[in-house]
Coordinates of C-alpha atoms in Angstrom, one line a residue:
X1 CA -54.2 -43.1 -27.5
X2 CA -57.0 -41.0 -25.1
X3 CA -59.7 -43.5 -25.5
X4 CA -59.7 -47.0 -24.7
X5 CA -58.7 -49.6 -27.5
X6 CA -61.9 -51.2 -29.5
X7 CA -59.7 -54.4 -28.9
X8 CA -59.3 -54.6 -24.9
X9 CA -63.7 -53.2 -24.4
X10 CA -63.9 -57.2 -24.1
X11 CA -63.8 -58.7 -20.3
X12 CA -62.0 -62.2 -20.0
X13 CA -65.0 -63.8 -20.1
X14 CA -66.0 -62.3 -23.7
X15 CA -63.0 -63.6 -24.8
X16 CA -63.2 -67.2 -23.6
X17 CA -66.4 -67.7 -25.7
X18 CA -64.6 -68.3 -28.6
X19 CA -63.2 -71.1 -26.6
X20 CA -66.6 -72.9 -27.2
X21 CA -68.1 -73.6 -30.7
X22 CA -70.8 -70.7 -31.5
X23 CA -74.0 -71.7 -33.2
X24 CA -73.2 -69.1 -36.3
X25 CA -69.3 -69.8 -36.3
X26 CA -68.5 -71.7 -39.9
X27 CA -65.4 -73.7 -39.9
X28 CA -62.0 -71.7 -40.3
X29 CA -64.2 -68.4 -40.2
X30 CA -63.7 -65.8 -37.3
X31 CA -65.3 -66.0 -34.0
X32 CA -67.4 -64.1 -32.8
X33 CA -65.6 -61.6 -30.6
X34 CA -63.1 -61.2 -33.1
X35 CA -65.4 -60.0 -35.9
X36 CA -67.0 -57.9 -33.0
X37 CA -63.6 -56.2 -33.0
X38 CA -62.4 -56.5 -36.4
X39 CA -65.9 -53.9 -37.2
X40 CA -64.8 -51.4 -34.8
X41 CA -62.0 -51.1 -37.3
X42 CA -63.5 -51.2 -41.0
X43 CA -63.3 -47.7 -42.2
X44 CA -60.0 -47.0 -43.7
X45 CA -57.1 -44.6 -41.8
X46 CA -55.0 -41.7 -43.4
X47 CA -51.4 -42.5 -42.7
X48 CA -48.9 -40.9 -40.8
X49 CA -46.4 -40.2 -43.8
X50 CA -49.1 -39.1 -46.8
X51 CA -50.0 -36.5 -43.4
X52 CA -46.8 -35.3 -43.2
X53 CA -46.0 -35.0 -47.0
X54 CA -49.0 -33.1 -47.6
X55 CA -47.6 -30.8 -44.6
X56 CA -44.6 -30.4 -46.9
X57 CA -46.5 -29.5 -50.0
X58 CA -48.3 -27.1 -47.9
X59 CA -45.7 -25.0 -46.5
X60 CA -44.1 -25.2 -49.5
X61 CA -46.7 -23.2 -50.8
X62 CA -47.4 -21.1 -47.8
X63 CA -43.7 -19.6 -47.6
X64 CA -43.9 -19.2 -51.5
X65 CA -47.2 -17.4 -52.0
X66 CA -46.4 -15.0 -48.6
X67 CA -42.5 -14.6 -50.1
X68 CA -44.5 -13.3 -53.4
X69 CA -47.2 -11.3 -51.9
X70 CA -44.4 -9.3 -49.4
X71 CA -42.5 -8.6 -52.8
X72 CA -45.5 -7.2 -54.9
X73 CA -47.0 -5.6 -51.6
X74 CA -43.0 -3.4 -51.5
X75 CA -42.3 -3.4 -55.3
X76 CA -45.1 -3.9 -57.3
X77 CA -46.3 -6.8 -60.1
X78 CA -43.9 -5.2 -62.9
X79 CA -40.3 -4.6 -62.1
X80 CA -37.4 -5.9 -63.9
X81 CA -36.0 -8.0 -60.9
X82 CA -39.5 -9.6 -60.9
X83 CA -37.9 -13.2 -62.3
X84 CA -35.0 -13.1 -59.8
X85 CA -36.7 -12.6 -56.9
X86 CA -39.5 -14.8 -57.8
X87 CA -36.6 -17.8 -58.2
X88 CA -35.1 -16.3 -55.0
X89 CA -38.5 -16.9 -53.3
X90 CA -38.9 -20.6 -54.4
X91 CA -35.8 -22.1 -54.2
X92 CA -35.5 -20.4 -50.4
X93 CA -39.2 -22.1 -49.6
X94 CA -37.9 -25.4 -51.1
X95 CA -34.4 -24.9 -49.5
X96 CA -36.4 -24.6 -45.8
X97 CA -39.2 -27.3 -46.7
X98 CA -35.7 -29.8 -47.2
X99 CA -34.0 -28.3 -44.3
X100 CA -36.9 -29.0 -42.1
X101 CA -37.2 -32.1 -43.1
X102 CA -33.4 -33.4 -42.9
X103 CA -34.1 -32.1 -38.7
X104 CA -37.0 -34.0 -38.5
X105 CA -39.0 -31.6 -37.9
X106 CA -42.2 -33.7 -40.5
X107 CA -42.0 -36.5 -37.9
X108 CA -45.4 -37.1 -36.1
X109 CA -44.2 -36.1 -32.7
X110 CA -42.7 -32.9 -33.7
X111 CA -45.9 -32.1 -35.6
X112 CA -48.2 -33.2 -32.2
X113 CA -45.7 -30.8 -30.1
X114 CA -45.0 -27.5 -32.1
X115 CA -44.4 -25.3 -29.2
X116 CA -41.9 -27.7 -27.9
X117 CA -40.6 -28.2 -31.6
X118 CA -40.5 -23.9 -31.5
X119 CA -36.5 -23.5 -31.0
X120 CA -35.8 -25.9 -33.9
X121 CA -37.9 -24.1 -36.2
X122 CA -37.0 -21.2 -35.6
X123 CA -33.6 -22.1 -35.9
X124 CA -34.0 -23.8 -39.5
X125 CA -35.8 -20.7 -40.4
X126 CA -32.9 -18.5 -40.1
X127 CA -30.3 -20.7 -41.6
X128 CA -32.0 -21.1 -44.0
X129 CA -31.9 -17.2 -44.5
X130 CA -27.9 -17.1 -43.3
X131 CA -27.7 -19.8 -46.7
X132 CA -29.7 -17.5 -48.5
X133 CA -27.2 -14.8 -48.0
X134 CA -24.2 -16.3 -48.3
X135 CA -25.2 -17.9 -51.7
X136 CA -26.5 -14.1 -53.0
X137 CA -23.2 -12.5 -51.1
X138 CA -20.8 -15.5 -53.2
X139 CA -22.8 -14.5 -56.5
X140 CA -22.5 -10.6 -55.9
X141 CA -26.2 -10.2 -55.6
X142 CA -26.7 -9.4 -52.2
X143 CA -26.8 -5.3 -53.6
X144 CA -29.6 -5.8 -55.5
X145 CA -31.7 -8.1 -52.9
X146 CA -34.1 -5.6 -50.0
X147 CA -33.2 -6.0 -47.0
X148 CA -36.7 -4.7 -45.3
X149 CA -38.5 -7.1 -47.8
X150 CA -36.8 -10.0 -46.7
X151 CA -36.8 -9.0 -43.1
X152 CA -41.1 -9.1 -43.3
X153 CA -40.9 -12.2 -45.3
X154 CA -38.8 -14.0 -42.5
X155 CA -41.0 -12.7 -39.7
X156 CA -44.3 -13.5 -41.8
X157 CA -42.9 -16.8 -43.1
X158 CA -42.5 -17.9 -39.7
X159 CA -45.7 -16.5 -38.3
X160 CA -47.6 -18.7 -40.6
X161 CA -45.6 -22.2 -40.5
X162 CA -46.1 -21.7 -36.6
X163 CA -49.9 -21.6 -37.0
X164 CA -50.4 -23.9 -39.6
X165 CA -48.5 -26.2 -36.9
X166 CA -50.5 -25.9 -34.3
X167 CA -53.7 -25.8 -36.5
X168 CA -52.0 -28.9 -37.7
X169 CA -51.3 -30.2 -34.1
X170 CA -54.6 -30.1 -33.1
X171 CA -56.0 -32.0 -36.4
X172 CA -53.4 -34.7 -35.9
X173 CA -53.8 -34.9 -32.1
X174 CA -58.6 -35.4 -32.8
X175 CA -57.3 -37.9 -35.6
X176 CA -55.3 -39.6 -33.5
X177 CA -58.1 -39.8 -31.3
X178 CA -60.7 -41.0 -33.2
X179 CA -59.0 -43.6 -34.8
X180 CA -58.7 -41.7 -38.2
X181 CA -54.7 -41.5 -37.9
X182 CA -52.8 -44.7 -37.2
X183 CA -50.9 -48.0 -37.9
X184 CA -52.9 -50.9 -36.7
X185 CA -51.0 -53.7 -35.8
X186 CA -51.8 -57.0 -34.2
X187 CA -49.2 -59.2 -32.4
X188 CA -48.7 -62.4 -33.6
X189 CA -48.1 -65.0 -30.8
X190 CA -48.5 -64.4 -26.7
X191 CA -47.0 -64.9 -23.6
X192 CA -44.7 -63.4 -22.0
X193 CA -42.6 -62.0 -24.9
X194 CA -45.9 -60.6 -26.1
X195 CA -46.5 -58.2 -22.7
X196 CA -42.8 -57.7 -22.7
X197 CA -43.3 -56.1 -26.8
X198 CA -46.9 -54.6 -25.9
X199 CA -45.6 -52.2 -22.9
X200 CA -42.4 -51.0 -24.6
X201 CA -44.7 -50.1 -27.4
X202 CA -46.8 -48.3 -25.3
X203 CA -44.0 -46.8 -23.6
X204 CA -43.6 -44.6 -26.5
X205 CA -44.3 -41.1 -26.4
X206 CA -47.1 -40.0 -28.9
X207 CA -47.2 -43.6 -30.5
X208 CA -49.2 -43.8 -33.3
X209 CA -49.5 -47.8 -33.4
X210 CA -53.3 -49.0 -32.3
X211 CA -52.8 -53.0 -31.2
X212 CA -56.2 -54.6 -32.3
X213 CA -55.3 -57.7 -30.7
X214 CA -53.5 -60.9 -30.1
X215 CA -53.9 -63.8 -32.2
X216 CA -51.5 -67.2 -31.6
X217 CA -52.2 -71.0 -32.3
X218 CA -51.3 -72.2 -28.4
X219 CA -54.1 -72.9 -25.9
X220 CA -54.6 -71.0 -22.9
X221 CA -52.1 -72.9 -20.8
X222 CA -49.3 -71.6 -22.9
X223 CA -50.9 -68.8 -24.2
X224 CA -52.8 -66.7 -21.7
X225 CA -56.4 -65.1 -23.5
X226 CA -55.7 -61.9 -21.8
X227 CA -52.0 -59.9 -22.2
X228 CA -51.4 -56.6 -21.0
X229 CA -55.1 -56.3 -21.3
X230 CA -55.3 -57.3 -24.5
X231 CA -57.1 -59.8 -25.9
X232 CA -55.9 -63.3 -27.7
X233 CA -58.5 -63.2 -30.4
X234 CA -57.9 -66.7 -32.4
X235 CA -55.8 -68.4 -33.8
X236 CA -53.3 -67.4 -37.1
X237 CA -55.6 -69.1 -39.4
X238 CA -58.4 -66.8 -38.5
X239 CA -56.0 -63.9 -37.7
X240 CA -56.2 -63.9 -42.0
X241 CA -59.8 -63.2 -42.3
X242 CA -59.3 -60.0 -39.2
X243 CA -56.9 -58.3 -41.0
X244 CA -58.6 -58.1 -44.0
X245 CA -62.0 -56.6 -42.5
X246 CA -60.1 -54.5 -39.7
X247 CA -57.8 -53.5 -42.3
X248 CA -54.7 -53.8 -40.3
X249 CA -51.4 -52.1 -41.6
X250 CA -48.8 -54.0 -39.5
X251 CA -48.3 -57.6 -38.4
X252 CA -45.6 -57.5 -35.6
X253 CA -44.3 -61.3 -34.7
X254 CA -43.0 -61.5 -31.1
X255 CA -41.3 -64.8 -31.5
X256 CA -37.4 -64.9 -31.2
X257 CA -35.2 -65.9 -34.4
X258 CA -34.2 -69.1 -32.6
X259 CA -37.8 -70.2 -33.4
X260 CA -37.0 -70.6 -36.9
X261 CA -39.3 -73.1 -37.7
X262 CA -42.2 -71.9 -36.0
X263 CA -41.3 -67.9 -37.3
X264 CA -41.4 -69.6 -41.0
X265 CA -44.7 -71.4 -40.4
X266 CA -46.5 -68.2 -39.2
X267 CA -44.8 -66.3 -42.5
X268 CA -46.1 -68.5 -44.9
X269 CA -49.4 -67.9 -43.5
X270 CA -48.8 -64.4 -43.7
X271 CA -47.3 -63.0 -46.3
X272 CA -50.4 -62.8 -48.5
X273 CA -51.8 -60.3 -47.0
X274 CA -51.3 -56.4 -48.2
X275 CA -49.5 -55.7 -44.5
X276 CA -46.2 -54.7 -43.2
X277 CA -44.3 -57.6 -41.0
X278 CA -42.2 -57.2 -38.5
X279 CA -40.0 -59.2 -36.4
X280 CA -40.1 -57.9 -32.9
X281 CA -35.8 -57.9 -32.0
X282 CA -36.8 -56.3 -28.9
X283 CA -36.1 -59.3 -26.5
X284 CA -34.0 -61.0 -28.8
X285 CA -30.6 -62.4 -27.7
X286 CA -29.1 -62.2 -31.6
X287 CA -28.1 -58.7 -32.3
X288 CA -27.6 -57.1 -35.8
X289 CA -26.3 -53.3 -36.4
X290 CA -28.6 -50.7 -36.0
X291 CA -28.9 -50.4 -39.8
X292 CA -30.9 -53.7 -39.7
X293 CA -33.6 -52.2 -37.9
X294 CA -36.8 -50.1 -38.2
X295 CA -38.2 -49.0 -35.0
X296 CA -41.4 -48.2 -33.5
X297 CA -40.2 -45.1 -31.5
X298 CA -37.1 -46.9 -30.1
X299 CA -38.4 -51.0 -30.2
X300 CA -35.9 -52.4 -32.9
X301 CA -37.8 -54.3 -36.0
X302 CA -36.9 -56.3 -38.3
X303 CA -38.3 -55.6 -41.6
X304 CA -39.7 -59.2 -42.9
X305 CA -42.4 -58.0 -45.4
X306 CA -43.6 -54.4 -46.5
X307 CA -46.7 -53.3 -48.0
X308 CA -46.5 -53.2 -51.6
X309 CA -47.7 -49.6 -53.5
X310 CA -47.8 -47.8 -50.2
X311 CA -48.5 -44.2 -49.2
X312 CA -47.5 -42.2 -52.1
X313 CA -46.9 -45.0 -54.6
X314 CA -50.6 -45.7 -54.4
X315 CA -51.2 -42.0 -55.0
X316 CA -48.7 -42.0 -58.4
X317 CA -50.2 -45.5 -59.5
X318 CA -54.0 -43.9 -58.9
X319 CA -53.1 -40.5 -60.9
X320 CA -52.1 -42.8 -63.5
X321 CA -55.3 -44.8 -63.6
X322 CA -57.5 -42.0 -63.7
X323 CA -55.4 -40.4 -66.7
X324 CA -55.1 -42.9 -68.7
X325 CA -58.7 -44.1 -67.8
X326 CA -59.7 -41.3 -69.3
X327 CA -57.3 -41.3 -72.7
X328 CA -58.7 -45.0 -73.0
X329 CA -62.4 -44.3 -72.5
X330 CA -62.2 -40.8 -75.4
X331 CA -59.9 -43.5 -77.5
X332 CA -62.2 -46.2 -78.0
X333 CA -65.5 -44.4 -77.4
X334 CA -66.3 -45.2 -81.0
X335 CA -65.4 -48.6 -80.9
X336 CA -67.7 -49.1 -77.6
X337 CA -70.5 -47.4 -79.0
X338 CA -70.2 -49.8 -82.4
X339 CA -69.8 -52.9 -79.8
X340 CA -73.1 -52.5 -77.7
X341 CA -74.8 -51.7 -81.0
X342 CA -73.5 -54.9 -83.0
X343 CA -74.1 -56.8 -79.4
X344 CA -78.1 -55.6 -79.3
X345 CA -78.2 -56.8 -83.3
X346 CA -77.0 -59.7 -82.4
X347 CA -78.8 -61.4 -79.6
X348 CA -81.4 -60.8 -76.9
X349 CA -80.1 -58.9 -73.8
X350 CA -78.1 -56.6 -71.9
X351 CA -75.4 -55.1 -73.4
X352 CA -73.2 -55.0 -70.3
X353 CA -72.1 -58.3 -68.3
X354 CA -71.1 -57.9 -64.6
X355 CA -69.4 -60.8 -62.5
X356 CA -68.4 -60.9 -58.7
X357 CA -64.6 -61.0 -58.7
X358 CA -61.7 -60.4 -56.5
X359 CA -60.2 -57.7 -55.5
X360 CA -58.0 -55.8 -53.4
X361 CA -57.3 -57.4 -50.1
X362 CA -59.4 -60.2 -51.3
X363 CA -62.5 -57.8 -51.2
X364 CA -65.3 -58.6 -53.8
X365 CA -65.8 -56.4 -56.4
X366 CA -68.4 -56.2 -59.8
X367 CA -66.3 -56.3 -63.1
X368 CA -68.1 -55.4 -65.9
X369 CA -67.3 -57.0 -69.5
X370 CA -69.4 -56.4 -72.8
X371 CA -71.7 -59.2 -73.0
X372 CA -70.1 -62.3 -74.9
X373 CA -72.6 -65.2 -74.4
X374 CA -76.3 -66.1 -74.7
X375 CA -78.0 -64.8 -72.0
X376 CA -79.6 -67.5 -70.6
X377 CA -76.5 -69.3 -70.7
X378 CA -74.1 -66.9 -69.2
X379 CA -72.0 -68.1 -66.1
X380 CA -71.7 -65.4 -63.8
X381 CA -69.8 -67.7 -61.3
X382 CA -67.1 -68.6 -64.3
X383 CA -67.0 -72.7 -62.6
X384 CA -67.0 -73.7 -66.6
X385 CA -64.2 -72.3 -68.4
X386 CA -65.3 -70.9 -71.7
X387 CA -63.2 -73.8 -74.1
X388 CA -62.4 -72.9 -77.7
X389 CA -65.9 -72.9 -80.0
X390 CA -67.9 -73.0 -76.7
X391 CA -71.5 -73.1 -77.7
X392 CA -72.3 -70.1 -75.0
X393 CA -70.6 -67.8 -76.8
X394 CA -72.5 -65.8 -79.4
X395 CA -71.1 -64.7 -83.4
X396 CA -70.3 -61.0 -81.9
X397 CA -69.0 -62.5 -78.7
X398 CA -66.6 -64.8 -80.4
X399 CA -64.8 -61.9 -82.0
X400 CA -64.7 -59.4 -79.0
X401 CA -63.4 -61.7 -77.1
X402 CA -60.4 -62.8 -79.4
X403 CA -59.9 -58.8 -79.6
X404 CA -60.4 -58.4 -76.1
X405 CA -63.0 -55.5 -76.7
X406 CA -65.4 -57.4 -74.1
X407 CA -63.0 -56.0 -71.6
X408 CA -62.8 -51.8 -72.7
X409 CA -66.0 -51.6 -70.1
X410 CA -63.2 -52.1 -67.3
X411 CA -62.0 -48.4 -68.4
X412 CA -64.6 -47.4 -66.2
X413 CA -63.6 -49.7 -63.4
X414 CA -60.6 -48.3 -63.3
X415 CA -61.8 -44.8 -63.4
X416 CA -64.1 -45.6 -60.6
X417 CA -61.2 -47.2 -58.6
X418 CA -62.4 -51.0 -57.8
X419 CA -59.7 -51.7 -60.5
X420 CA -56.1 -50.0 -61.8
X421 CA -55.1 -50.0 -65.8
X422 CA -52.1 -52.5 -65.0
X423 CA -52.0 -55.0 -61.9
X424 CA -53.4 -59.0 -61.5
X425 CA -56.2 -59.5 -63.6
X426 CA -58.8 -60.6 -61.5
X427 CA -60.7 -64.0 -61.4
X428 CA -64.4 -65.1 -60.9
X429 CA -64.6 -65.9 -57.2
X430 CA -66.0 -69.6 -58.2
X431 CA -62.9 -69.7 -61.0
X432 CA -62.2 -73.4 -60.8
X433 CA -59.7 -76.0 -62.9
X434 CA -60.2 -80.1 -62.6
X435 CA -63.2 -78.7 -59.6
X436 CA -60.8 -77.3 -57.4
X437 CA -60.2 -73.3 -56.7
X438 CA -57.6 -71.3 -57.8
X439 CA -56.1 -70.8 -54.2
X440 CA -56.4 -74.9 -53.9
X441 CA -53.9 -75.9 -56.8
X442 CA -51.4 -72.8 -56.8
X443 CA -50.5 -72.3 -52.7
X444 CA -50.0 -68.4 -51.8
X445 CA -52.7 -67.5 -54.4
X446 CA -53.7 -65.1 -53.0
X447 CA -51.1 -63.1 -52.5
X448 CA -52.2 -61.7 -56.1
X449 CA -54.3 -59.6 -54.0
X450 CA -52.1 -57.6 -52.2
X451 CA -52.2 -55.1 -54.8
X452 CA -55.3 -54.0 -56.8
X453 CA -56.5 -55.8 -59.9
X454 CA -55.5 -54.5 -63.2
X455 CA -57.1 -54.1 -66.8
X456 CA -54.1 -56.0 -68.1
X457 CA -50.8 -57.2 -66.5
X458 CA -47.5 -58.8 -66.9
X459 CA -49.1 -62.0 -67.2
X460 CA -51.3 -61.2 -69.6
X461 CA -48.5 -59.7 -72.1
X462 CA -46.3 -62.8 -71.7
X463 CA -48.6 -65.1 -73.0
X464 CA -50.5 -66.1 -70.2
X465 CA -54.5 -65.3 -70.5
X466 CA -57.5 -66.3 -71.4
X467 CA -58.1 -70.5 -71.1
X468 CA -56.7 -71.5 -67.6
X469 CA -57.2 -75.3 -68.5
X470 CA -54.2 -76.6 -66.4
X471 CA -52.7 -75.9 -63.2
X472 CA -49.5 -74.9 -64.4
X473 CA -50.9 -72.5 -66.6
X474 CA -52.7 -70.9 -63.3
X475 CA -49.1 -71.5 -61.2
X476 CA -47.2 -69.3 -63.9
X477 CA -50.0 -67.0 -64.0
X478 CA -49.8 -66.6 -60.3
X479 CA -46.1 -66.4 -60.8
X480 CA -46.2 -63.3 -63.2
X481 CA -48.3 -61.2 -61.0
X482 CA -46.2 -62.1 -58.4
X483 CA -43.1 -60.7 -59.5
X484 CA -45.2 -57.8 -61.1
X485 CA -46.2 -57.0 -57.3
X486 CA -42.2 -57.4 -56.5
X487 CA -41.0 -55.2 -59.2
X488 CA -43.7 -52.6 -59.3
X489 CA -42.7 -48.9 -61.1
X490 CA -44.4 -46.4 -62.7
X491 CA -42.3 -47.1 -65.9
X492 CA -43.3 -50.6 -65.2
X493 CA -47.4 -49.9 -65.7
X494 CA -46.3 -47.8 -68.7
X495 CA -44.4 -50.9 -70.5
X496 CA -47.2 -52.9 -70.0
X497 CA -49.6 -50.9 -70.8
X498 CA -48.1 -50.0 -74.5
X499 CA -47.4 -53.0 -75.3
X500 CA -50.8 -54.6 -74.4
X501 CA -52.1 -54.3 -77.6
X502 CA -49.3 -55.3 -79.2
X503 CA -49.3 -58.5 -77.1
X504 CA -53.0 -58.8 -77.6
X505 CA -52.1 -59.3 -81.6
X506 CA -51.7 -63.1 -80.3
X507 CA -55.1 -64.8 -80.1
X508 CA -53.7 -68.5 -79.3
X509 CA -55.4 -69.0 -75.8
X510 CA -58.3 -66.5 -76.5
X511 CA -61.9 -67.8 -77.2

């Protein structure tokens, strides 16, 4: 990076104030440097590989709509080899848009350097024009194909992927720069090991991994608050809470696999969050084959935990929301519309009922419900579990919430995106059983929020909703989401999803 890290702006003395108890510091919250960092990091980044798949889909494009336009510029709209050249056209763009990809020529420092990257493309370029010809020569169709017309299209092909690179180059190269296009990553434990990890990383040409600091549960003696000029930011406990506002992509670990114990007690601190760890193997004395590793430029990984629904998963999982959003809202307009009107008839108040809940990365979010209870006895805060025959709920509410109509407002939610069709459904933030929080009886709770909170889910179809009156029935709760989050698919949301209201058919637990 050109500009100096948000996280090392802090002198050593900044960082030993967290060293002594701040007046607005709450217990097992952030200090106050650290939340000074984590906000130079709150807006979201666009990663690396949705960059260069949407570099794909655009040259894709590019070569196919200049391949077509040299062919109607030299034959015209209407010919009778229109078809053929047309499937010529496409399957050659696709053929180069694969072949450039199998060279690596998508990879972020090829796309940063495409005058440097020139020979390879060019090369590509033409064999994928030799493959061209050797498929229409083996076919006996090279007598039918121009030669001139193909001869422009390879030179104007070319032309344009070159400056779209370097158009590209530059974008990439600003993003880069401000911060707009990168993995954050914090390293988890100090010392020596930690410089040793932090300057091979940095090492790396055209790195696009930002280290927002250094968090690690040993004092100063054995941990020192400043490494490689960046700063040791709290301990892991805290560490929690920073990657959540920072929104950090990437937890790298740089403790060696013979500290087994002490590598498991940092992971089960962890793994909740919606992050990629990674093991640094980098100074460690075990070594695997090559296959074991992922590598940051060439510092060998080990893949511990990835991010579930990354990248272009969470673009296939959105599409779906939005669609069937939409099918759901047209759907059961009428019954909506009859809802709020029976609701209105039935008791003084809004129609709508909104509750803080959470969300994605633990974030808090407004679900909205149709209105079920009395008004002035309504529990936005959900620490009194509605009970079968509970005197709060109202004639109409009783029924919509055996049906689970109260919840067709959360259509919207989805559309809007603070919640998908199908994921963990998401509790009050106050939810409580026997006066203790969710997170307090079931350990890794949490880790439900790793994905976005969903309309319905696996849970939910397998019995497991409404009434949480015991722990266990929160423990298998959390463990049905859980393995949802494991197993995601497309196919998956759609299974769920149809057979929702199937499942729903099965009021036991509903009041």
């Amino acid at each position: 990076m050109n500009e100096i890290d948000p996280a090392r702006r802090f002198s050593l003395d900044a960082v030993r104030k967290f060293d002594a108890p701040a007046e607005n510091n709450t217990a097992g919250g952030m200090n106050d440097v650290a939340r000074q960092v984590a906000s130079q990091y709150r807006r979201d980044t666009m990663s690396p590989i949705m960059v260069s798949g949407v570099l794909r889909m655009m040259e894709f494009a590019l070569l196919l709509v200049s391949g077509l336009a040299v062919y109607f510029y030299y034959v015209g709209f209407f010919n009778y080899l229109a078809w053929q050249y047309s499937l010529t056209i496409a399957a050659t763009s696709f053929l180069a848009v694969v072949l450039f990809d199998v060279t690596d020529c998508y990879q972020i420092v090829a796309l940063m350097r495409p005058i440097a990257n020139f020979g390879r493309l060019l090369l590509v370029w033409a064999g994928t024009f030799a493959l061209m010809a050797l498929t229409a020569f083996t076919m006996k169709m090279s007598e039918d194909y121009s030669r001139l017309l193909f001869g422009t299209w390879f030179v104007v092909g070319f032309v344009l992927i070159l400056g779209l690179r370097l158009v590209m180059s530059k974008l990439i190269r600003r993003w880069a720069r401000d911060g707009r296009m990168e993995r954050r990553a914090v390293i988890v434990g100090g010392g020596k090991a930690a410089e040793v990890l932090i300057r091979s990383v940095e090492r790396q040409p055209y790195n696009d991994i930002r280290i927002c600091g250094i968090f690690d549960d040993r004092g100063d003696k054995r941990s020192p608050p400043v490494v490689a000029g960046y700063p040791k930011l709290g301990t892991i406990s805290e560490l929690i809470e920073f990657a959540r506002i920072a929104r950090i992509d990437m937890l790298i670990v740089s403790l060696p696999l013979t500290a087994e114990s002490r590598v498991l007690q940092l992971l089960k601190k962890l793994w909740v969050l919606p992050v990629d760890i990674r093991l640094s193997a980098h100074s460690n004395a075990l070594q695997f084959r090559p296959r074991a590793y992922s590598y940051i430029g060439s510092v060998p990984m080990l893949d511990i935990f990835d991010k579930p629904i990354n990248d272009w998963d969470s673009v296939a999982k959105r599409a779906f929301d939005i669609v069937f959003s939409i099918i759901g809202i047209i759907v059961f307009s009428p019954v909506m519309l009859a809802t709020a009107i029976a609701i209105k008839l039935d008791s003084k108040g809004p129609v709508l009922f909104h509750q803080k809940r959470h969300g994605f990365n633990n974030e808090i979010i407004d679900v909205y419900k149709f209105r079920s209870m009395y008004t002035d006895k309504a529990d936005p805060t959900a620490k009194q579990t509605v009970t079968k025959n509970d005197p709060r709920v109202t004639r109409v509410g009783r029924f919509i919430r055996k049906t689970s109509i109260d919840e067709l407002p959360q259509f919207f939610n989805s559309l809007f995106g603070s919640l998908s069709l199908v994921g963990p459904r998401p509790h009050a933030i106050a939810a409580q059983s026997h006066n203790l929080l969710y997170n307090q009886v079931v350990d890794g709770y949490f880790a439900r929020h790793k994905v976005k909170p969903g309309v319905t889910g696996w849970a939910q179809i397998n019995g497991w909703r409404g009434e949480m009156d015991t722990n266990e029935k929160i423990r298998m709760r959390t463990e049905y989401d859980l393995y949802y989050i494991e197993n995601w698919s497309l196919l998956f949301d759609l299974k769920i999803l149809f057979l929702t209201p199937i499942r729903l058919l099965n009021t036991e637990n509903a009041y």
